[in-house]
PDB file of C-alpha atoms in Angstrom:
ATOM      1  CA  MET U 259     143.012  96.930  43.987  1.00 25.00           C
ATOM      2  CA  SER U 260     139.356  96.038  44.158  1.00 29.00           C
ATOM      3  CA  LEU U 261     137.773  96.451  47.581  1.00 32.00           C
ATOM      4  CA  SER U 262     134.446  94.808  46.866  1.00 34.00           C
ATOM      5  CA  PRO U 263     132.136  93.552  49.644  1.00 32.00           C
ATOM      6  CA  GLY U 264     133.564  90.542  51.436  1.00 37.00           C
ATOM      7  CA  ASP U 265     137.082  90.980  50.044  1.00 38.00           C
ATOM      8  CA  ARG U 266     140.007  91.059  52.419  1.00 37.00           C
ATOM      9  CA  ALA U 267     142.810  93.275  51.187  1.00 36.00           C
ATOM     10  CA  SER U 268     145.706  95.336  52.468  1.00 36.00           C
ATOM     11  CA  ALA U 269     145.562  99.048  51.760  1.00 39.00           C
ATOM     12  CA  GLU U 270     149.129  99.751  50.658  1.00 37.00           C
ATOM     13  CA  LEU U 271     149.699 102.920  52.600  1.00 39.00           C
ATOM     14  CA  PRO U 272     152.961 103.991  54.211  1.00 42.00           C
ATOM     15  CA  ASP U 273     152.857 104.096  58.015  1.00 44.00           C
ATOM     16  CA  GLY U 274     156.423 104.349  59.244  1.00 51.00           C
ATOM     17  CA  HIS U 275     157.749 100.962  60.292  1.00 66.00           C
ATOM     18  CA  ARG U 276     154.341  99.584  61.157  1.00 76.00           C
ATOM     19  CA  PRO U 277     152.474  97.212  58.846  1.00 83.00           C
ATOM     20  CA  PRO U 278     150.111  98.975  56.442  1.00 92.00           C
ATOM     21  CA  PRO U 279     146.446  98.902  57.454  1.00 96.00           C
ATOM     22  CA  GLN U 280     144.264  96.077  56.253  1.00 97.00           C
ATOM     23  CA  VAL U 281     140.759  96.675  54.953  1.00 98.00           C
ATOM     24  CA  VAL U 282     138.001  94.100  55.410  1.00 98.00           C
ATOM     25  CA  ILE U 283     134.630  94.791  53.800  1.00 98.00           C
ATOM     26  CA  GLU U 284     131.466  92.867  54.632  1.00 98.00           C
ATOM     27  CA  PRO U 285     128.230  93.207  52.625  1.00 98.00           C
ATOM     28  CA  ASP U 286     126.159  94.676  55.469  1.00 98.00           C
ATOM     29  CA  THR U 287     126.280  95.590  59.143  1.00 98.00           C
ATOM     30  CA  ASP U 288     124.901  92.254  60.351  1.00 98.00           C
ATOM     31  CA  ARG U 289     127.618  90.347  58.508  1.00 98.00           C
ATOM     32  CA  LEU U 290     130.197  92.777  59.840  1.00 98.00           C
ATOM     33  CA  VAL U 291     129.062  92.249  63.437  1.00 98.00           C
ATOM     34  CA  ARG U 292     129.155  88.461  63.089  1.00 97.00           C
ATOM     35  CA  ALA U 293     132.579  88.461  61.452  1.00 97.00           C
ATOM     36  CA  VAL U 294     134.101  90.758  64.069  1.00 98.00           C
ATOM     37  CA  ALA U 295     132.620  88.778  66.976  1.00 97.00           C
ATOM     38  CA  GLU U 296     133.949  85.486  65.647  1.00 95.00           C
ATOM     39  CA  ALA U 297     137.365  86.991  64.897  1.00 97.00           C
ATOM     40  CA  LEU U 298     137.537  88.535  68.377  1.00 97.00           C
ATOM     41  CA  VAL U 299     136.878  85.207  70.097  1.00 95.00           C
ATOM     42  CA  ALA U 300     139.544  83.566  67.945  1.00 95.00           C
ATOM     43  CA  ARG U 301     142.069  86.341  68.626  1.00 97.00           C
ATOM     44  CA  LEU U 302     141.551  86.213  72.400  1.00 97.00           C
ATOM     45  CA  ALA U 303     141.920  82.420  72.350  1.00 95.00           C
ATOM     46  CA  ALA U 304     145.160  82.771  70.413  1.00 96.00           C
ATOM     47  CA  ALA U 305     146.465  85.344  72.893  1.00 97.00           C
ATOM     48  CA  GLN U 306     145.700  83.009  75.778  1.00 96.00           C
ATOM     49  CA  ALA U 307     147.538  80.188  74.036  1.00 96.00           C
ATOM     50  CA  VAL U 308     150.659  82.369  73.989  1.00 96.00           C
ATOM     51  CA  HIS U 309     150.390  84.389  77.196  1.00 97.00           C
ATOM     52  CA  GLY U 310     147.954  82.437  79.377  1.00 97.00           C
ATOM     53  CA  SER U 311     145.680  85.484  79.513  1.00 97.00           C
ATOM     54  CA  ALA U 312     144.259  88.031  77.086  1.00 98.00           C
ATOM     55  CA  SER U 313     143.383  91.708  77.118  1.00 98.00           C
ATOM     56  CA  VAL U 314     140.855  93.649  75.059  1.00 98.00           C
ATOM     57  CA  VAL U 315     139.915  97.324  74.941  1.00 98.00           C
ATOM     58  CA  LEU U 316     136.191  97.740  74.332  1.00 98.00           C
ATOM     59  CA  THR U 317     134.333 100.423  72.417  1.00 98.00           C
ATOM     60  CA  GLY U 318     130.767 101.655  72.644  1.00 96.00           C
ATOM     61  CA  GLY U 319     128.478 102.642  69.794  1.00 95.00           C
ATOM     62  CA  GLY U 320     125.936 100.604  67.893  1.00 96.00           C
ATOM     63  CA  VAL U 321     128.367  98.272  66.154  1.00 98.00           C
ATOM     64  CA  GLY U 322     130.646  97.840  69.170  1.00 98.00           C
ATOM     65  CA  ILE U 323     127.804  96.814  71.475  1.00 98.00           C
ATOM     66  CA  ALA U 324     126.237  94.609  68.782  1.00 98.00           C
ATOM     67  CA  VAL U 325     129.549  92.746  68.533  1.00 98.00           C
ATOM     68  CA  LEU U 326     129.465  92.074  72.283  1.00 98.00           C
ATOM     69  CA  ARG U 327     125.901  90.766  72.031  1.00 98.00           C
ATOM     70  CA  HIS U 328     126.989  88.391  69.296  1.00 97.00           C
ATOM     71  CA  VAL U 329     129.968  87.247  71.371  1.00 96.00           C
ATOM     72  CA  ALA U 330     127.494  86.474  74.162  1.00 95.00           C
ATOM     73  CA  GLY U 331     125.624  84.252  71.711  1.00 93.00           C
ATOM     74  CA  LEU U 332     128.831  82.432  70.822  1.00 92.00           C
ATOM     75  CA  VAL U 333     129.626  81.907  74.500  1.00 89.00           C
ATOM     76  CA  ALA U 334     126.213  80.259  74.910  1.00 84.00           C
ATOM     77  CA  GLU U 335     127.231  77.566  72.404  1.00 79.00           C
ATOM     78  CA  PRO U 336     129.476  75.111  74.318  1.00 67.00           C
ATOM     79  CA  VAL U 337     131.073  73.819  71.140  1.00 54.00           C
ATOM     80  CA  ARG U 338     132.301  77.359  70.407  1.00 61.00           C
ATOM     81  CA  GLU U 339     133.659  78.039  73.902  1.00 63.00           C
ATOM     82  CA  VAL U 340     137.419  78.405  73.337  1.00 86.00           C
ATOM     83  CA  VAL U 341     138.198  81.404  75.566  1.00 94.00           C
ATOM     84  CA  ASP U 342     138.742  81.202  79.324  1.00 94.00           C
ATOM     85  CA  TRP U 343     136.874  84.416  80.103  1.00 95.00           C
ATOM     86  CA  SER U 344     138.155  84.453  83.689  1.00 96.00           C
ATOM     87  CA  GLN U 345     141.572  85.157  82.164  1.00 97.00           C
ATOM     88  CA  VAL U 346     140.521  88.124  80.004  1.00 98.00           C
ATOM     89  CA  ASP U 347     141.074  91.728  81.085  1.00 98.00           C
ATOM     90  CA  PHE U 348     138.504  94.207  79.786  1.00 98.00           C
ATOM     91  CA  TRP U 349     139.479  97.856  79.371  1.00 98.00           C
ATOM     92  CA  TRP U 350     137.722 100.785  77.693  1.00 98.00           C
ATOM     93  CA  GLY U 351     138.887 103.219  75.029  1.00 98.00           C
ATOM     94  CA  ASP U 352     136.667 105.980  76.356  1.00 98.00           C
ATOM     95  CA  GLU U 353     133.779 106.678  78.689  1.00 98.00           C
ATOM     96  CA  ARG U 354     131.121 109.327  79.195  1.00 98.00           C
ATOM     97  CA  PHE U 355     131.663 111.248  82.444  1.00 98.00           C
ATOM     98  CA  VAL U 356     128.192 110.618  83.850  1.00 98.00           C
ATOM     99  CA  PRO U 357     126.905 108.749  86.929  1.00 98.00           C
ATOM    100  CA  ALA U 358     127.714 105.049  87.144  1.00 97.00           C
ATOM    101  CA  ASP U 359     124.091 103.998  86.653  1.00 97.00           C
ATOM    102  CA  SER U 360     123.570 106.099  83.516  1.00 98.00           C
ATOM    103  CA  ASP U 361     122.552 104.279  80.362  1.00 96.00           C
ATOM    104  CA  ASP U 362     125.017 106.529  78.514  1.00 97.00           C
ATOM    105  CA  ARG U 363     127.931 104.673  80.081  1.00 98.00           C
ATOM    106  CA  ASN U 364     129.805 102.387  77.681  1.00 98.00           C
ATOM    107  CA  GLU U 365     130.545 100.175  80.676  1.00 98.00           C
ATOM    108  CA  ARG U 366     126.861  99.749  81.530  1.00 98.00           C
ATOM    109  CA  GLN U 367     126.001  98.863  77.930  1.00 98.00           C
ATOM    110  CA  ALA U 368     128.864  96.367  77.743  1.00 98.00           C
ATOM    111  CA  ARG U 369     127.824  94.725  80.998  1.00 98.00           C
ATOM    112  CA  THR U 370     124.274  94.281  79.719  1.00 97.00           C
ATOM    113  CA  ALA U 371     125.411  92.976  76.338  1.00 98.00           C
ATOM    114  CA  LEU U 372     128.096  90.546  77.512  1.00 97.00           C
ATOM    115  CA  LEU U 373     130.065  91.019  80.709  1.00 98.00           C
ATOM    116  CA  ASP U 374     127.345  90.321  83.273  1.00 96.00           C
ATOM    117  CA  GLY U 375     126.824  86.909  81.695  1.00 95.00           C
ATOM    118  CA  LEU U 376     130.463  85.837  81.950  1.00 94.00           C
ATOM    119  CA  ASP U 377     130.797  85.556  85.752  1.00 87.00           C
ATOM    120  CA  LEU U 378     134.072  87.475  85.630  1.00 94.00           C
ATOM    121  CA  PRO U 379     136.347  88.171  88.588  1.00 96.00           C
ATOM    122  CA  GLY U 380     135.787  91.813  89.459  1.00 96.00           C
ATOM    123  CA  PHE U 381     139.442  92.737  89.002  1.00 97.00           C
ATOM    124  CA  ARG U 382     139.247  91.770  85.312  1.00 98.00           C
ATOM    125  CA  VAL U 383     136.827  94.603  84.478  1.00 98.00           C
ATOM    126  CA  HIS U 384     138.655  97.934  84.347  1.00 98.00           C
ATOM    127  CA  ALA U 385     135.930 100.563  84.133  1.00 98.00           C
ATOM    128  CA  MET U 386     136.714 104.254  83.839  1.00 98.00           C
ATOM    129  CA  GLY U 387     135.596 106.481  86.700  1.00 98.00           C
ATOM    130  CA  ALA U 388     132.090 107.909  86.837  1.00 98.00           C
ATOM    131  CA  SER U 389     130.980 111.413  87.768  1.00 98.00           C
ATOM    132  CA  ASP U 390     129.540 110.244  91.089  1.00 97.00           C
ATOM    133  CA  ALA U 391     132.935 108.847  92.087  1.00 98.00           C
ATOM    134  CA  PHE U 392     135.215 111.668  90.882  1.00 98.00           C
ATOM    135  CA  ALA U 393     134.736 115.422  91.056  1.00 98.00           C
ATOM    136  CA  THR U 394     136.263 116.084  87.633  1.00 98.00           C
ATOM    137  CA  PRO U 395     137.073 114.124  84.489  1.00 98.00           C
ATOM    138  CA  GLU U 396     140.721 115.047  85.038  1.00 98.00           C
ATOM    139  CA  GLU U 397     140.694 113.131  88.329  1.00 98.00           C
ATOM    140  CA  ALA U 398     139.028 110.159  86.631  1.00 98.00           C
ATOM    141  CA  ALA U 399     141.650 110.239  83.860  1.00 98.00           C
ATOM    142  CA  GLU U 400     144.498 110.275  86.376  1.00 98.00           C
ATOM    143  CA  ASP U 401     142.931 107.353  88.238  1.00 98.00           C
ATOM    144  CA  TYR U 402     142.634 105.299  85.051  1.00 98.00           C
ATOM    145  CA  ALA U 403     146.235 106.075  84.086  1.00 98.00           C
ATOM    146  CA  ALA U 404     147.283 104.809  87.516  1.00 98.00           C
ATOM    147  CA  GLU U 405     145.331 101.573  86.997  1.00 98.00           C
ATOM    148  CA  LEU U 406     146.969 101.081  83.609  1.00 98.00           C
ATOM    149  CA  ARG U 407     150.390 101.437  85.243  1.00 98.00           C
ATOM    150  CA  GLU U 408     149.404  98.974  87.966  1.00 97.00           C
ATOM    151  CA  TYR U 409     148.739  96.270  85.379  1.00 98.00           C
ATOM    152  CA  ALA U 410     151.726  97.109  83.180  1.00 98.00           C
ATOM    153  CA  ALA U 411     155.022  95.264  83.134  1.00 95.00           C
ATOM    154  CA  GLU U 412     157.802  96.732  85.245  1.00 95.00           C
ATOM    155  CA  GLY U 413     159.115  99.970  83.795  1.00 93.00           C
ATOM    156  CA  ARG U 414     156.123 100.505  81.528  1.00 96.00           C
ATOM    157  CA  ASP U 415     153.057 102.747  81.777  1.00 96.00           C
ATOM    158  CA  LEU U 416     150.663 100.533  79.809  1.00 98.00           C
ATOM    159  CA  PRO U 417     149.672  96.863  79.999  1.00 98.00           C
ATOM    160  CA  ARG U 418     149.606  94.587  76.976  1.00 98.00           C
ATOM    161  CA  PHE U 419     146.507  95.124  74.840  1.00 98.00           C
ATOM    162  CA  ASP U 420     145.959  92.204  72.469  1.00 98.00           C
ATOM    163  CA  VAL U 421     143.058  93.860  70.651  1.00 98.00           C
ATOM    164  CA  LEU U 422     141.805  97.429  70.866  1.00 98.00           C
ATOM    165  CA  LEU U 423     138.360  98.006  69.369  1.00 98.00           C
ATOM    166  CA  LEU U 424     137.356 101.441  68.131  1.00 98.00           C
ATOM    167  CA  GLY U 425     134.487 103.044  66.304  1.00 98.00           C
ATOM    168  CA  MET U 426     134.568 106.196  64.224  1.00 98.00           C
ATOM    169  CA  GLY U 427     132.125 109.085  63.894  1.00 97.00           C
ATOM    170  CA  PRO U 428     131.072 110.699  60.610  1.00 98.00           C
ATOM    171  CA  GLU U 429     133.522 113.555  61.223  1.00 98.00           C
ATOM    172  CA  GLY U 430     136.371 111.134  61.935  1.00 98.00           C
ATOM    173  CA  HIS U 431     136.464 111.095  65.736  1.00 98.00           C
ATOM    174  CA  THR U 432     137.540 107.935  67.516  1.00 98.00           C
ATOM    175  CA  ALA U 433     137.317 107.048  71.212  1.00 98.00           C
ATOM    176  CA  SER U 434     136.426 110.566  72.492  1.00 98.00           C
ATOM    177  CA  ILE U 435     139.041 112.403  70.453  1.00 98.00           C
ATOM    178  CA  PHE U 436     137.332 114.789  68.047  1.00 98.00           C
ATOM    179  CA  PRO U 437     138.874 116.799  65.198  1.00 97.00           C
ATOM    180  CA  GLY U 438     140.454 119.969  66.525  1.00 94.00           C
ATOM    181  CA  SER U 439     140.197 118.839  70.157  1.00 95.00           C
ATOM    182  CA  PRO U 440     143.137 119.515  72.511  1.00 96.00           C
ATOM    183  CA  ALA U 441     143.147 115.739  73.056  1.00 97.00           C
ATOM    184  CA  VAL U 442     144.529 115.286  69.533  1.00 97.00           C
ATOM    185  CA  GLY U 443     147.881 116.651  70.628  1.00 96.00           C
ATOM    186  CA  ASP U 444     147.832 115.407  74.220  1.00 97.00           C
ATOM    187  CA  GLU U 445     150.575 112.844  74.802  1.00 96.00           C
ATOM    188  CA  ARG U 446     149.237 111.492  78.081  1.00 98.00           C
ATOM    189  CA  PRO U 447     147.891 107.908  78.025  1.00 98.00           C
ATOM    190  CA  VAL U 448     144.509 108.997  79.420  1.00 98.00           C
ATOM    191  CA  VAL U 449     142.937 112.419  78.938  1.00 98.00           C
ATOM    192  CA  ALA U 450     139.893 114.342  80.096  1.00 98.00           C
ATOM    193  CA  VAL U 451     137.807 115.670  77.205  1.00 98.00           C
ATOM    194  CA  ARG U 452     135.448 118.602  77.629  1.00 97.00           C
ATOM    195  CA  ASP U 453     133.022 120.334  75.251  1.00 95.00           C
ATOM    196  CA  CYS U 454     132.627 117.368  72.907  1.00 95.00           C
ATOM    197  CA  PRO U 455     130.368 118.272  69.971  1.00 94.00           C
ATOM    198  CA  LYS U 456     128.444 115.032  70.573  1.00 92.00           C
ATOM    199  CA  PRO U 457     126.558 114.657  73.876  1.00 94.00           C
ATOM    200  CA  PRO U 458     127.317 113.993  76.626  1.00 96.00           C
ATOM    201  CA  PRO U 459     130.030 116.648  76.264  1.00 97.00           C
ATOM    202  CA  THR U 460     132.360 115.603  79.109  1.00 98.00           C
ATOM    203  CA  ARG U 461     134.321 112.373  78.782  1.00 98.00           C
ATOM    204  CA  VAL U 462     137.447 110.419  79.608  1.00 98.00           C
ATOM    205  CA  SER U 463     139.448 108.871  76.780  1.00 98.00           C
ATOM    206  CA  LEU U 464     142.595 106.942  76.127  1.00 98.00           C
ATOM    207  CA  GLY U 465     145.077 109.252  74.428  1.00 98.00           C
ATOM    208  CA  PHE U 466     147.098 108.441  71.344  1.00 98.00           C
ATOM    209  CA  PRO U 467     150.022 106.891  73.276  1.00 98.00           C
ATOM    210  CA  ALA U 468     147.632 104.248  74.638  1.00 98.00           C
ATOM    211  CA  LEU U 469     145.531 103.904  71.477  1.00 98.00           C
ATOM    212  CA  THR U 470     148.644 103.157  69.437  1.00 98.00           C
ATOM    213  CA  SER U 471     150.186 100.719  71.928  1.00 98.00           C
ATOM    214  CA  ALA U 472     147.899  97.748  71.237  1.00 98.00           C
ATOM    215  CA  GLU U 473     149.178  94.782  69.263  1.00 98.00           C
ATOM    216  CA  GLU U 474     146.113  94.974  67.032  1.00 98.00           C
ATOM    217  CA  VAL U 475     143.747  97.899  66.479  1.00 98.00           C
ATOM    218  CA  TRP U 476     140.382  97.120  64.884  1.00 98.00           C
ATOM    219  CA  LEU U 477     138.275 100.045  63.659  1.00 98.00           C
ATOM    220  CA  LEU U 478     134.633  98.999  63.281  1.00 98.00           C
ATOM    221  CA  VAL U 479     132.774 101.326  60.944  1.00 98.00           C
ATOM    222  CA  ALA U 480     129.327 101.007  59.374  1.00 98.00           C
ATOM    223  CA  GLY U 481     127.073 103.375  57.456  1.00 98.00           C
ATOM    224  CA  GLU U 482     127.277 105.485  54.320  1.00 98.00           C
ATOM    225  CA  GLU U 483     127.466 108.729  56.338  1.00 98.00           C
ATOM    226  CA  LYS U 484     130.934 107.626  57.508  1.00 98.00           C
ATOM    227  CA  ALA U 485     132.237 106.763  54.043  1.00 98.00           C
ATOM    228  CA  PRO U 486     133.913 110.148  53.350  1.00 98.00           C
ATOM    229  CA  ALA U 487     135.849 110.013  56.636  1.00 98.00           C
ATOM    230  CA  VAL U 488     136.872 106.394  55.982  1.00 98.00           C
ATOM    231  CA  ALA U 489     138.231 107.368  52.581  1.00 98.00           C
ATOM    232  CA  ARG U 490     140.119 110.338  54.000  1.00 98.00           C
ATOM    233  CA  ALA U 491     141.586 108.274  56.839  1.00 98.00           C
ATOM    234  CA  LEU U 492     142.842 105.550  54.519  1.00 98.00           C
ATOM    235  CA  ALA U 493     144.250 108.183  52.172  1.00 97.00           C
ATOM    236  CA  GLY U 494     146.491 109.387  54.993  1.00 95.00           C
ATOM    237  CA  ALA U 495     144.638 112.385  56.450  1.00 97.00           C
ATOM    238  CA  PRO U 496     146.399 114.027  59.422  1.00 97.00           C
ATOM    239  CA  ARG U 497     145.077 112.997  62.806  1.00 96.00           C
ATOM    240  CA  ASP U 498     144.068 116.534  63.794  1.00 96.00           C
ATOM    241  CA  GLU U 499     141.580 116.447  60.891  1.00 98.00           C
ATOM    242  CA  ILE U 500     140.583 112.762  61.129  1.00 98.00           C
ATOM    243  CA  PRO U 501     141.674 111.433  64.534  1.00 98.00           C
ATOM    244  CA  ALA U 502     140.884 107.844  63.512  1.00 98.00           C
ATOM    245  CA  ALA U 503     143.600 108.118  60.873  1.00 98.00           C
ATOM    246  CA  GLY U 504     146.207 108.451  63.618  1.00 97.00           C
ATOM    247  CA  VAL U 505     145.424 105.167  65.353  1.00 98.00           C
ATOM    248  CA  HIS U 506     147.354 102.017  64.518  1.00 97.00           C
ATOM    249  CA  GLY U 507     148.472  98.796  66.137  1.00 98.00           C
ATOM    250  CA  THR U 508     152.025  97.645  66.669  1.00 97.00           C
ATOM    251  CA  ARG U 509     151.389  94.420  64.731  1.00 97.00           C
ATOM    252  CA  ALA U 510     148.206  95.066  62.769  1.00 97.00           C
ATOM    253  CA  THR U 511     145.637  97.747  62.017  1.00 98.00           C
ATOM    254  CA  ARG U 512     142.342  96.547  60.589  1.00 98.00           C
ATOM    255  CA  TRP U 513     139.574  98.697  59.169  1.00 98.00           C
ATOM    256  CA  LEU U 514     136.489  96.468  59.405  1.00 98.00           C
ATOM    257  CA  LEU U 515     133.781  98.032  57.278  1.00 98.00           C
ATOM    258  CA  ASP U 516     130.367  97.348  55.865  1.00 98.00           C
ATOM    259  CA  ALA U 517     129.881  98.028  52.161  1.00 98.00           C
ATOM    260  CA  ALA U 518     128.223 101.383  52.810  1.00 98.00           C
ATOM    261  CA  ALA U 519     131.147 102.689  54.895  1.00 98.00           C
ATOM    262  CA  ALA U 520     133.551 101.501  52.182  1.00 98.00           C
ATOM    263  CA  SER U 521     131.612 103.067  49.319  1.00 98.00           C
ATOM    264  CA  ARG U 522     134.010 106.012  48.837  1.00 97.00           C
ATOM    265  CA  LEU U 523     137.192 103.930  48.731  1.00 97.00           C
ATOM    266  CA  PRO U 524     138.993 103.811  45.378  1.00 91.00           C
ATOM    267  CA  ARG U 525     138.338 100.698  43.335  1.00 79.00           C
ATOM    268  CA  ALA U 526     140.580  99.190  40.743  1.00 51.00           C
ATOM    269  CA  GLU U 527     139.276  98.861  37.210  1.00 44.00           C
ATOM    270  CA  ASP U 528     137.866  95.406  36.467  1.00 35.00           C
TER     271      ASP U 528
END
């Protein structure tokens, strides 16, 4: 199977009873950002058509925040306005355990890029706790787990996530779950993470039970330095070695890559 730039193809990999992951490759990061932003708006509109509301889990990082900026541009075009943003719940996959006004916060970056311009009801934005509100990341994790339960259907611990966005680091980490971290084997929906190899070292992250509960998981990955980890993940690496390899959606898992990040994937002979 050829996975050339711009192609959309399914990577035929076994994954239990879940659909195999799909791989989408765009020629460069700018094209990737535009494609993801447009697809996200369409997916949230489709979710609202079915459920009346929609729910998305946001990610930080350069590509994740660039996608939100592009969504903000789409919102500014009335002809493209198809989502009732007052009926969208925004959650986070992870957060840095720093003060609420820190520029390191994924929430703060997302608000600047998109959320502050949407005039959202406050209860629709589900930010993880900051270090000036909670004494420890464990307390912040417990608080977020409680909020997830509050918005879940009766008898469940997690609400419906229509789309869960994730990035991936060069070593294969996703959300704030790093290779070899105790969080890899933690079966709680939200976990405190200490001693991360990437600063800031203390964080709060969704755990695998939450990361794998979304209807669709989209992994947004750009850059040649991430290509080896992408190839290992799609070849079925164990999640303790490449945590991103252990994340999948209940209906779809999409690896959305630029050509550089996809450069180590196997290609069929022409």
